[in-house]
PDB file of C-alpha atoms in Angstrom:
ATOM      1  CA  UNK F   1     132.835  80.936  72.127  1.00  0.00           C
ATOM      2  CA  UNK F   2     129.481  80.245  70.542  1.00  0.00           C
ATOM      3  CA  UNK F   3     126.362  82.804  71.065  1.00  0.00           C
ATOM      4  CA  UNK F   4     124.115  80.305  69.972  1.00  0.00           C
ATOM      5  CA  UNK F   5     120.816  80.220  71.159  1.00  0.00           C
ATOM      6  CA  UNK F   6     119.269  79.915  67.375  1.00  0.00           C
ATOM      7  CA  UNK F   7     119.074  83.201  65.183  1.00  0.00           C
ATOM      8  CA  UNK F   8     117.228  85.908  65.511  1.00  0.00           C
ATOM      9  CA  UNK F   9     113.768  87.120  64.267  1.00  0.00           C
ATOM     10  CA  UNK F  10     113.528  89.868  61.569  1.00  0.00           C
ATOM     11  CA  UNK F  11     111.313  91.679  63.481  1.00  0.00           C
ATOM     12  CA  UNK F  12     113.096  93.929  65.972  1.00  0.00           C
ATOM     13  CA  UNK F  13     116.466  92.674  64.888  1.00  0.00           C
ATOM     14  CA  UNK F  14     118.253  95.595  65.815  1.00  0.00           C
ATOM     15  CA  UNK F  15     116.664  95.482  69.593  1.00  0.00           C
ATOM     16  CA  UNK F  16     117.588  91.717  69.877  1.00  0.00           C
ATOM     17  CA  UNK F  17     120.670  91.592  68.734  1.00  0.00           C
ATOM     18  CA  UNK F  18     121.552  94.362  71.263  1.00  0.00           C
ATOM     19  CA  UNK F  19     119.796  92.624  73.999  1.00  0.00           C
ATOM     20  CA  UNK F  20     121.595  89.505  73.279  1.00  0.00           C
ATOM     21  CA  UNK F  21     124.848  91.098  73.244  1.00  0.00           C
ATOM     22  CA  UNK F  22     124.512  93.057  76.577  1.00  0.00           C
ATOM     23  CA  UNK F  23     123.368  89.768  77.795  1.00  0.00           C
ATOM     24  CA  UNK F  24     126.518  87.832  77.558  1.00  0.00           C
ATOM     25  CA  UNK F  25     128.712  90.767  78.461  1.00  0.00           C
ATOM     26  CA  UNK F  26     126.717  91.206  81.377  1.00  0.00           C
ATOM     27  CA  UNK F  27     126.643  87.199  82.134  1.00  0.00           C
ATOM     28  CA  UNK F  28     130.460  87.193  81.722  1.00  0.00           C
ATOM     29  CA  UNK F  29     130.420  85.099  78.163  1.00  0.00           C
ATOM     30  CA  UNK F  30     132.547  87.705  76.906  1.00  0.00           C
ATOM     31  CA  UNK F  31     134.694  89.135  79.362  1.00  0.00           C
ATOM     32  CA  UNK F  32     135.969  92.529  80.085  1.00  0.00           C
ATOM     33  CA  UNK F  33     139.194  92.398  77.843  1.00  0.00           C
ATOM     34  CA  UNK F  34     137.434  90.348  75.137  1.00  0.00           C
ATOM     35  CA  UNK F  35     137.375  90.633  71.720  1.00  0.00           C
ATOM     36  CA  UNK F  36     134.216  90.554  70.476  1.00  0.00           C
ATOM     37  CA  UNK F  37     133.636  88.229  66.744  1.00  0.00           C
ATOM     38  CA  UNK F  38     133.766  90.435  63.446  1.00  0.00           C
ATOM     39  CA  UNK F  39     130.553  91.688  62.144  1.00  0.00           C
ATOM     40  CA  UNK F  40     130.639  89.217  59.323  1.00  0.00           C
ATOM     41  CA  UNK F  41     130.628  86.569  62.043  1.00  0.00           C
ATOM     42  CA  UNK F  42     128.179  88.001  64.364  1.00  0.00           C
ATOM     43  CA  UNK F  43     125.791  88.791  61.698  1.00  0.00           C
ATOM     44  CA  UNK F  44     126.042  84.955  60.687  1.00  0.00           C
ATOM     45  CA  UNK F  45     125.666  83.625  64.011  1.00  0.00           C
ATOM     46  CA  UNK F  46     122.420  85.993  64.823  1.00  0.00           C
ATOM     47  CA  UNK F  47     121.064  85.580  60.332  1.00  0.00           C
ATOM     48  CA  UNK F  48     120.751  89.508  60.358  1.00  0.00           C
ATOM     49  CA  UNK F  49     122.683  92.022  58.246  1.00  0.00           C
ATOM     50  CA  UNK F  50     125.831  93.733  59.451  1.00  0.00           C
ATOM     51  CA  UNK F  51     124.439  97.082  59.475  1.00  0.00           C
ATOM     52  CA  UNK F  52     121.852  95.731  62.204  1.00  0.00           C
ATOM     53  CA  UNK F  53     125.003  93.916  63.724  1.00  0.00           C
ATOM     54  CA  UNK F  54     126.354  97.094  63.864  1.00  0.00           C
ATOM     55  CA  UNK F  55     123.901  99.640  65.506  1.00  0.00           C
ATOM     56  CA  UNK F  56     123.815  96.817  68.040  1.00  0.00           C
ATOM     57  CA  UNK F  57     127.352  97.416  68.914  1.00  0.00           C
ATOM     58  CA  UNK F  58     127.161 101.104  68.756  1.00  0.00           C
ATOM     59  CA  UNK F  59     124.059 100.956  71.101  1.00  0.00           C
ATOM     60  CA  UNK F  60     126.662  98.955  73.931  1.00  0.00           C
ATOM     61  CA  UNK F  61     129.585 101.167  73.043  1.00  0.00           C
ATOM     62  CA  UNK F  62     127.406 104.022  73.858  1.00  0.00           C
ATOM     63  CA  UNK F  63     125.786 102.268  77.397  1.00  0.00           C
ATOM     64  CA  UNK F  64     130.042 102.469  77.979  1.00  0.00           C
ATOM     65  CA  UNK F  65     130.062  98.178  77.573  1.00  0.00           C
ATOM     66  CA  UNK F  66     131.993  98.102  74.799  1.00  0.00           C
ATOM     67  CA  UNK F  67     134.690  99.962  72.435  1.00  0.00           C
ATOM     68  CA  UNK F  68     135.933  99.951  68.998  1.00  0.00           C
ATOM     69  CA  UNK F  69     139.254 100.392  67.802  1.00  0.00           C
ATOM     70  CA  UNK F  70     139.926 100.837  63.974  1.00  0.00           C
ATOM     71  CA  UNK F  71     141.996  97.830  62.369  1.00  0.00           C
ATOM     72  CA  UNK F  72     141.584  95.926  65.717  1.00  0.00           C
ATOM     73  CA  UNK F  73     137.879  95.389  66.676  1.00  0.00           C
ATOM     74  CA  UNK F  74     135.611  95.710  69.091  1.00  0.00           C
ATOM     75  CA  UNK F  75     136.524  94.997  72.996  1.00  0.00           C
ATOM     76  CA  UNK F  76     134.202  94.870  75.844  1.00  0.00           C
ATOM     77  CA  UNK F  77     135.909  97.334  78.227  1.00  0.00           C
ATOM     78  CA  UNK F  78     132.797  96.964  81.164  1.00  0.00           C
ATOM     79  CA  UNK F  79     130.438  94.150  82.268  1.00  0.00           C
ATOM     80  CA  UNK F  80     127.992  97.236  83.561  1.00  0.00           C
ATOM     81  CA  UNK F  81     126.185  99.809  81.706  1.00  0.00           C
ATOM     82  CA  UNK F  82     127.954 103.099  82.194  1.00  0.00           C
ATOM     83  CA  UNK F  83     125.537 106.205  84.278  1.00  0.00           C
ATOM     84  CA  UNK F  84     127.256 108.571  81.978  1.00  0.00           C
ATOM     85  CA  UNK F  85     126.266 107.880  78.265  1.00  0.00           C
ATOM     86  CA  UNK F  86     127.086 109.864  75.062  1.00  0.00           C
ATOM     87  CA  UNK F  87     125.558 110.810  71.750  1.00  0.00           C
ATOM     88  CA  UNK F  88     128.042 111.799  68.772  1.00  0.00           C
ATOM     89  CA  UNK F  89     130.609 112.764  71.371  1.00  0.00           C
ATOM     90  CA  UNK F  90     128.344 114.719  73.845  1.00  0.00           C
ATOM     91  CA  UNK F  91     127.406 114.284  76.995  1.00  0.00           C
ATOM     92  CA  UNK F  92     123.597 113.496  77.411  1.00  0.00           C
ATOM     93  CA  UNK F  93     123.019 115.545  80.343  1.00  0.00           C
ATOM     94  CA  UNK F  94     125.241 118.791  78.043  1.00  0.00           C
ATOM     95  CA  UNK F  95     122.939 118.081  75.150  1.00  0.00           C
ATOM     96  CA  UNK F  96     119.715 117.728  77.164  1.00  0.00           C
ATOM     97  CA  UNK F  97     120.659 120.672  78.982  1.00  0.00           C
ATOM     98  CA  UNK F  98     121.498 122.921  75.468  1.00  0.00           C
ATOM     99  CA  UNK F  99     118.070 121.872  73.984  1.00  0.00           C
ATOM    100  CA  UNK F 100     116.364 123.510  76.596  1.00  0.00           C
ATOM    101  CA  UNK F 101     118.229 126.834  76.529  1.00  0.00           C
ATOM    102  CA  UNK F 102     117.412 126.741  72.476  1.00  0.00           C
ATOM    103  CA  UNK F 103     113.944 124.830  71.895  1.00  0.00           C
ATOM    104  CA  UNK F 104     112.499 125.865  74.716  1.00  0.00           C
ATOM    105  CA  UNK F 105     111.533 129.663  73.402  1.00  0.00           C
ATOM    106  CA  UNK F 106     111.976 128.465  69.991  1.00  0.00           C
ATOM    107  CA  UNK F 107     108.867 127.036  71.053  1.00  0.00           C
ATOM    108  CA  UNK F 108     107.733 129.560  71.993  1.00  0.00           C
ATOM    109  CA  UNK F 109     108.106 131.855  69.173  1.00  0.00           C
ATOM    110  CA  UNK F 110     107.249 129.167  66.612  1.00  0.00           C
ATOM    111  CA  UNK F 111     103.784 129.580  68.158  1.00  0.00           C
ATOM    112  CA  UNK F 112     103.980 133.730  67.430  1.00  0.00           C
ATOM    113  CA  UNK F 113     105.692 133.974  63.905  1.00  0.00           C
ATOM    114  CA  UNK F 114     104.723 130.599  62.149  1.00  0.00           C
ATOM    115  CA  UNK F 115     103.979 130.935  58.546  1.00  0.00           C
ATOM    116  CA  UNK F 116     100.797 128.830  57.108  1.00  0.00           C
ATOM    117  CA  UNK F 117     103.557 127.111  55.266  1.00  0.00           C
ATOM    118  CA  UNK F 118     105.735 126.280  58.262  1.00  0.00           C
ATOM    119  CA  UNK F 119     102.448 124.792  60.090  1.00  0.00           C
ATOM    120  CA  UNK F 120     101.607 122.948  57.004  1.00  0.00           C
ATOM    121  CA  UNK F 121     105.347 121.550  57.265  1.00  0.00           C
ATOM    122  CA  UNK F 122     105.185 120.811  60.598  1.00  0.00           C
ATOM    123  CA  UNK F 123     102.282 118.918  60.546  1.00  0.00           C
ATOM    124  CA  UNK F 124     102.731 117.306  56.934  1.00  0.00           C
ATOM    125  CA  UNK F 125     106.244 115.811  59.154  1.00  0.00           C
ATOM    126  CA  UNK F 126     103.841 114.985  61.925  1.00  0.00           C
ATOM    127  CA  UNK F 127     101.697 112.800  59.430  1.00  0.00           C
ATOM    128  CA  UNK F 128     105.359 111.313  58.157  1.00  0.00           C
ATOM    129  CA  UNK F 129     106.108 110.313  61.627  1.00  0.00           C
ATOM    130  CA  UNK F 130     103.059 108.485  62.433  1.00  0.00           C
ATOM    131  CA  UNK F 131     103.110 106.220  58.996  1.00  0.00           C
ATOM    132  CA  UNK F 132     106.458 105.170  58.778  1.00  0.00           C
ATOM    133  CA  UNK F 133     107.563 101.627  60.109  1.00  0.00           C
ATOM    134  CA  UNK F 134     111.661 102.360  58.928  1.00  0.00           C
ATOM    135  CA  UNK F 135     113.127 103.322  62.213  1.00  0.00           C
ATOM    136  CA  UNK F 136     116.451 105.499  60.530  1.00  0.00           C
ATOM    137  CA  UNK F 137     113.258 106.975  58.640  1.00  0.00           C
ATOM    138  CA  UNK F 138     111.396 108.069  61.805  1.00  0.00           C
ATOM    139  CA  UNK F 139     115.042 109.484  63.531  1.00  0.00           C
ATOM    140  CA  UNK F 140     115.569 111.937  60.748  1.00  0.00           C
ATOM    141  CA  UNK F 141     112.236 112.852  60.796  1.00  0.00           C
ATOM    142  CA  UNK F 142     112.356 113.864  64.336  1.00  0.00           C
ATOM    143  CA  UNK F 143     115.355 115.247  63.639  1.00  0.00           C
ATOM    144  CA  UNK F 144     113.897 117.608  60.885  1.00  0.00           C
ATOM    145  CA  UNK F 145     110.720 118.261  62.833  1.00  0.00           C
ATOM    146  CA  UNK F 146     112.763 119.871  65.697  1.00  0.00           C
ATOM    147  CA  UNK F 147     115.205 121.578  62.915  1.00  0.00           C
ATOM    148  CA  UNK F 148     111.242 122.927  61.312  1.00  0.00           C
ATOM    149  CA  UNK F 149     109.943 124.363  64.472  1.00  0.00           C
ATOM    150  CA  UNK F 150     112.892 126.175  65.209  1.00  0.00           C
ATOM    151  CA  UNK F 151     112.892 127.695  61.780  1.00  0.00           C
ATOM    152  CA  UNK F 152     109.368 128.777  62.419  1.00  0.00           C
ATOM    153  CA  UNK F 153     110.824 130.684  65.368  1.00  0.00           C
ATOM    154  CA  UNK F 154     112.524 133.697  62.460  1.00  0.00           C
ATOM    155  CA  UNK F 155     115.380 133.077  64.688  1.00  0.00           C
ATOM    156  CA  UNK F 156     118.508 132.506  62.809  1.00  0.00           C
ATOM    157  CA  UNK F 157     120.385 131.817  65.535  1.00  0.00           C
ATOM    158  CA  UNK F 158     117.678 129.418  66.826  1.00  0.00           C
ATOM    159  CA  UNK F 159     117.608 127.335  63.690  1.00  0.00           C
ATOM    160  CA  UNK F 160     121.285 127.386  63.617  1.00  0.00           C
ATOM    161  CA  UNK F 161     121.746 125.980  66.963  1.00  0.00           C
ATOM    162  CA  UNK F 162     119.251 123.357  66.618  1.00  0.00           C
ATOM    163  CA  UNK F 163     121.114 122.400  63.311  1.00  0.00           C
ATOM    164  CA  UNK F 164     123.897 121.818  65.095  1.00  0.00           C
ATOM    165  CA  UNK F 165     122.678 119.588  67.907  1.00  0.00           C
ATOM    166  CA  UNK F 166     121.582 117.097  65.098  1.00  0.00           C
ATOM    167  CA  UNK F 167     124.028 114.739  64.631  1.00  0.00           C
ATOM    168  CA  UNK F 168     124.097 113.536  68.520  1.00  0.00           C
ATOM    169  CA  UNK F 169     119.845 114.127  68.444  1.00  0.00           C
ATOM    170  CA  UNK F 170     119.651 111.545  65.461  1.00  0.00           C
ATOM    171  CA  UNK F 171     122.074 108.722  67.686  1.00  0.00           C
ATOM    172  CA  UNK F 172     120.266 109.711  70.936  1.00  0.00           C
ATOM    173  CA  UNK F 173     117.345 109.464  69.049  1.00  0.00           C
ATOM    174  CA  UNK F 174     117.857 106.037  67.848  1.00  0.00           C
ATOM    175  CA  UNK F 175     119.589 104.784  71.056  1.00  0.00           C
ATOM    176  CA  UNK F 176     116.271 105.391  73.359  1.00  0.00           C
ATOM    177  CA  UNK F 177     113.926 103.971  70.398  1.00  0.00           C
ATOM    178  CA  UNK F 178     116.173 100.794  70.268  1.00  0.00           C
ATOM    179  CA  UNK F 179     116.819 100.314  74.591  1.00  0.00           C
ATOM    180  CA  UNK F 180     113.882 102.173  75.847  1.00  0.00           C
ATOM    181  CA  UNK F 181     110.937 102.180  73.047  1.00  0.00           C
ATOM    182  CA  UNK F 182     110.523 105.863  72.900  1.00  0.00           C
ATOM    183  CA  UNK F 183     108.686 106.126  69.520  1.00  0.00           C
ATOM    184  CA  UNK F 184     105.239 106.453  70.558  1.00  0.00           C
ATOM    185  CA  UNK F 185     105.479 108.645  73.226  1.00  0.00           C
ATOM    186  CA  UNK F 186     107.641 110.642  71.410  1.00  0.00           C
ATOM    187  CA  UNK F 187     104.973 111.101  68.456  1.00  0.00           C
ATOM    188  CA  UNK F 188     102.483 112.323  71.147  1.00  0.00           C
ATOM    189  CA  UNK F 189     104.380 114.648  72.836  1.00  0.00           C
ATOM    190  CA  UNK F 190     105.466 116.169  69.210  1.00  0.00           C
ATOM    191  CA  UNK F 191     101.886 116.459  68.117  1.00  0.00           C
ATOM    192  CA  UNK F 192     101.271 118.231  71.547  1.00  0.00           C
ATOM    193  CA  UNK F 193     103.929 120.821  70.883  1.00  0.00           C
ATOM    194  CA  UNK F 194     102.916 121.464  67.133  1.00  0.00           C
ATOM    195  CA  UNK F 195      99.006 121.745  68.154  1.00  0.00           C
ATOM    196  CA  UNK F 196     100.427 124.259  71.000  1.00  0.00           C
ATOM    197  CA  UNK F 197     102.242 126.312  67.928  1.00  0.00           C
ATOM    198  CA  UNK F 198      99.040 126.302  65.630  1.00  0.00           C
ATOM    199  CA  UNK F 199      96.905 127.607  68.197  1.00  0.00           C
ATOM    200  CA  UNK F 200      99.758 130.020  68.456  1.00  0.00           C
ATOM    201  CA  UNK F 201      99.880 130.021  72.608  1.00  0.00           C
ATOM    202  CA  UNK F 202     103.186 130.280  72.900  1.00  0.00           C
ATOM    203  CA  UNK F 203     102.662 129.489  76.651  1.00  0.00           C
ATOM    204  CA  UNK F 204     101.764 125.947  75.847  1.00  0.00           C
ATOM    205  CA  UNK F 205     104.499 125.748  73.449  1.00  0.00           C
ATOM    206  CA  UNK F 206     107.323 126.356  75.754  1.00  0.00           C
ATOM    207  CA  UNK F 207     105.632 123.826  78.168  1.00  0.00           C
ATOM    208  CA  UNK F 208     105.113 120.792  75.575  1.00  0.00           C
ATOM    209  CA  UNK F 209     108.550 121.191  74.594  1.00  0.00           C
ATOM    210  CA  UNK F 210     109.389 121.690  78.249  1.00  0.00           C
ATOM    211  CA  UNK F 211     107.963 118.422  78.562  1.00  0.00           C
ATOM    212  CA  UNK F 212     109.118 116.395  75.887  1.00  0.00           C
ATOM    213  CA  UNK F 213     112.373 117.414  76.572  1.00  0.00           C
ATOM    214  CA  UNK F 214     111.938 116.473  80.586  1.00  0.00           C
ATOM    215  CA  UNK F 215     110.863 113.635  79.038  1.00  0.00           C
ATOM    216  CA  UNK F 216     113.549 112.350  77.374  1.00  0.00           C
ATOM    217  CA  UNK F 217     116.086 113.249  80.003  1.00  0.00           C
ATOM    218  CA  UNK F 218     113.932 111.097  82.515  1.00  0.00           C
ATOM    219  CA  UNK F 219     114.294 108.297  80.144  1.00  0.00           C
ATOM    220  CA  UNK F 220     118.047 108.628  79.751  1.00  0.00           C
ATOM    221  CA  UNK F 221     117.905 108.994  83.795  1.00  0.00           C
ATOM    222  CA  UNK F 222     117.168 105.674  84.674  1.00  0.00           C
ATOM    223  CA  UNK F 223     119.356 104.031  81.710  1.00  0.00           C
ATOM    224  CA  UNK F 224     122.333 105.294  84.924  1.00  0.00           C
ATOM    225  CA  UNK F 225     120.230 104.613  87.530  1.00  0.00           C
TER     226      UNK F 225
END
């Protein structure tokens, strides 16, 4: 078959190849049981690169549309977006749930042991956030901003855990800025939590990352709904 429809803009490639995709799976242009076109072909057909072809795909294989198979392709296993989605392997509602047993009270002690250094970090990634227009740029930055405040904590254990949650935060990350234009929201919220930290209230720590992370888990909410 033929995806047509003329190629797509430069601008928010990513976000319309992913929309076009879901599109015709959800239309019934490709089938549950299809093969989907290589991403040589489908990065022809929409004039983008195959890297953007690809974080398309992994955006439906992760909404539980579509699945890959090494040496074989990519097959659309389900004409309707799944209400259980996961990041790197986890399930959202395990990770959401794990971030705020850990970055909750990291939080919170962020606020009471910060170094001047550690604020100056925090708020020279802040800055970082705000002025970059490379979306894989602004993921790991979130991702390290998290990974900073819990080092602030002087909890080993803290940092650690955080560390480990990064892989599936950096795809969930970039799922919800792709499908659900979380970027700017997400920048406010941060700067709420890091303000909370350098007027070390540890109070209002705990409940900006309370509510980022309540946040986020709303958002990811009504992707299953």
């Amino acid at each position: 078959m033929t995806v047509g429809e003329g190629q797509v803009q430069r601008i928010g490639a990513t976000e319309a190849v992913f929309r076009r995709l879901k599109s015709l799976i959800q239309d019934g242009e490709y089938a549950v049981g299809d093969r989907l076109p290589g991403e040589i072909a489908l990065a022809k057909e929409f004039g983008v690169s195959r890297p953007v072809v690809r974080e398309a795909l992994q955006a439906c294989a992760i909404l539980g549309l579509t699945e890959t198979h090494t040496g074989r392709g990519t097959f659309v296993i389900s004409a309707k977006e799944s209400a259980k989605l996961t990041f790197a392997g986890i399930d959202a509602r395990d990770l959401i749930e794990a971030r705020q047993l850990v970055e909750i009270p990291a939080a919170g002690f962020a606020a009471d042991r910060h170094s001047p250094d550690q604020l100056h970090r925090l708020f020279d990634i802040l800055d970082q956030l705000a002025a970059t227009t490379d979306a894989h740029e602004w993921v790991r930055l979130d991702g390290e901003l998290h990974t900073a405040i819990a080092a602030a904590s002087g909890n080993t254990m803290l940092t650690s855990m955080v560390a480990d949650t990064r892989r599936a935060l950096d795809v969930q990350s970039e799922f919800l800025n792709l499908t659900q234009d979380r970027r700017a929201d997400s920048d406010r919220e941060h700067e709420a939590i890091v303000r909370a930290i350098e007027a070390r209230s540890a109070e209002r720590a705990r409940l900006a990352m309370a509510d980022h992370l309540e946040r986020v888990a709303e958002t990811i909410a009504r992707i299953g709904d």
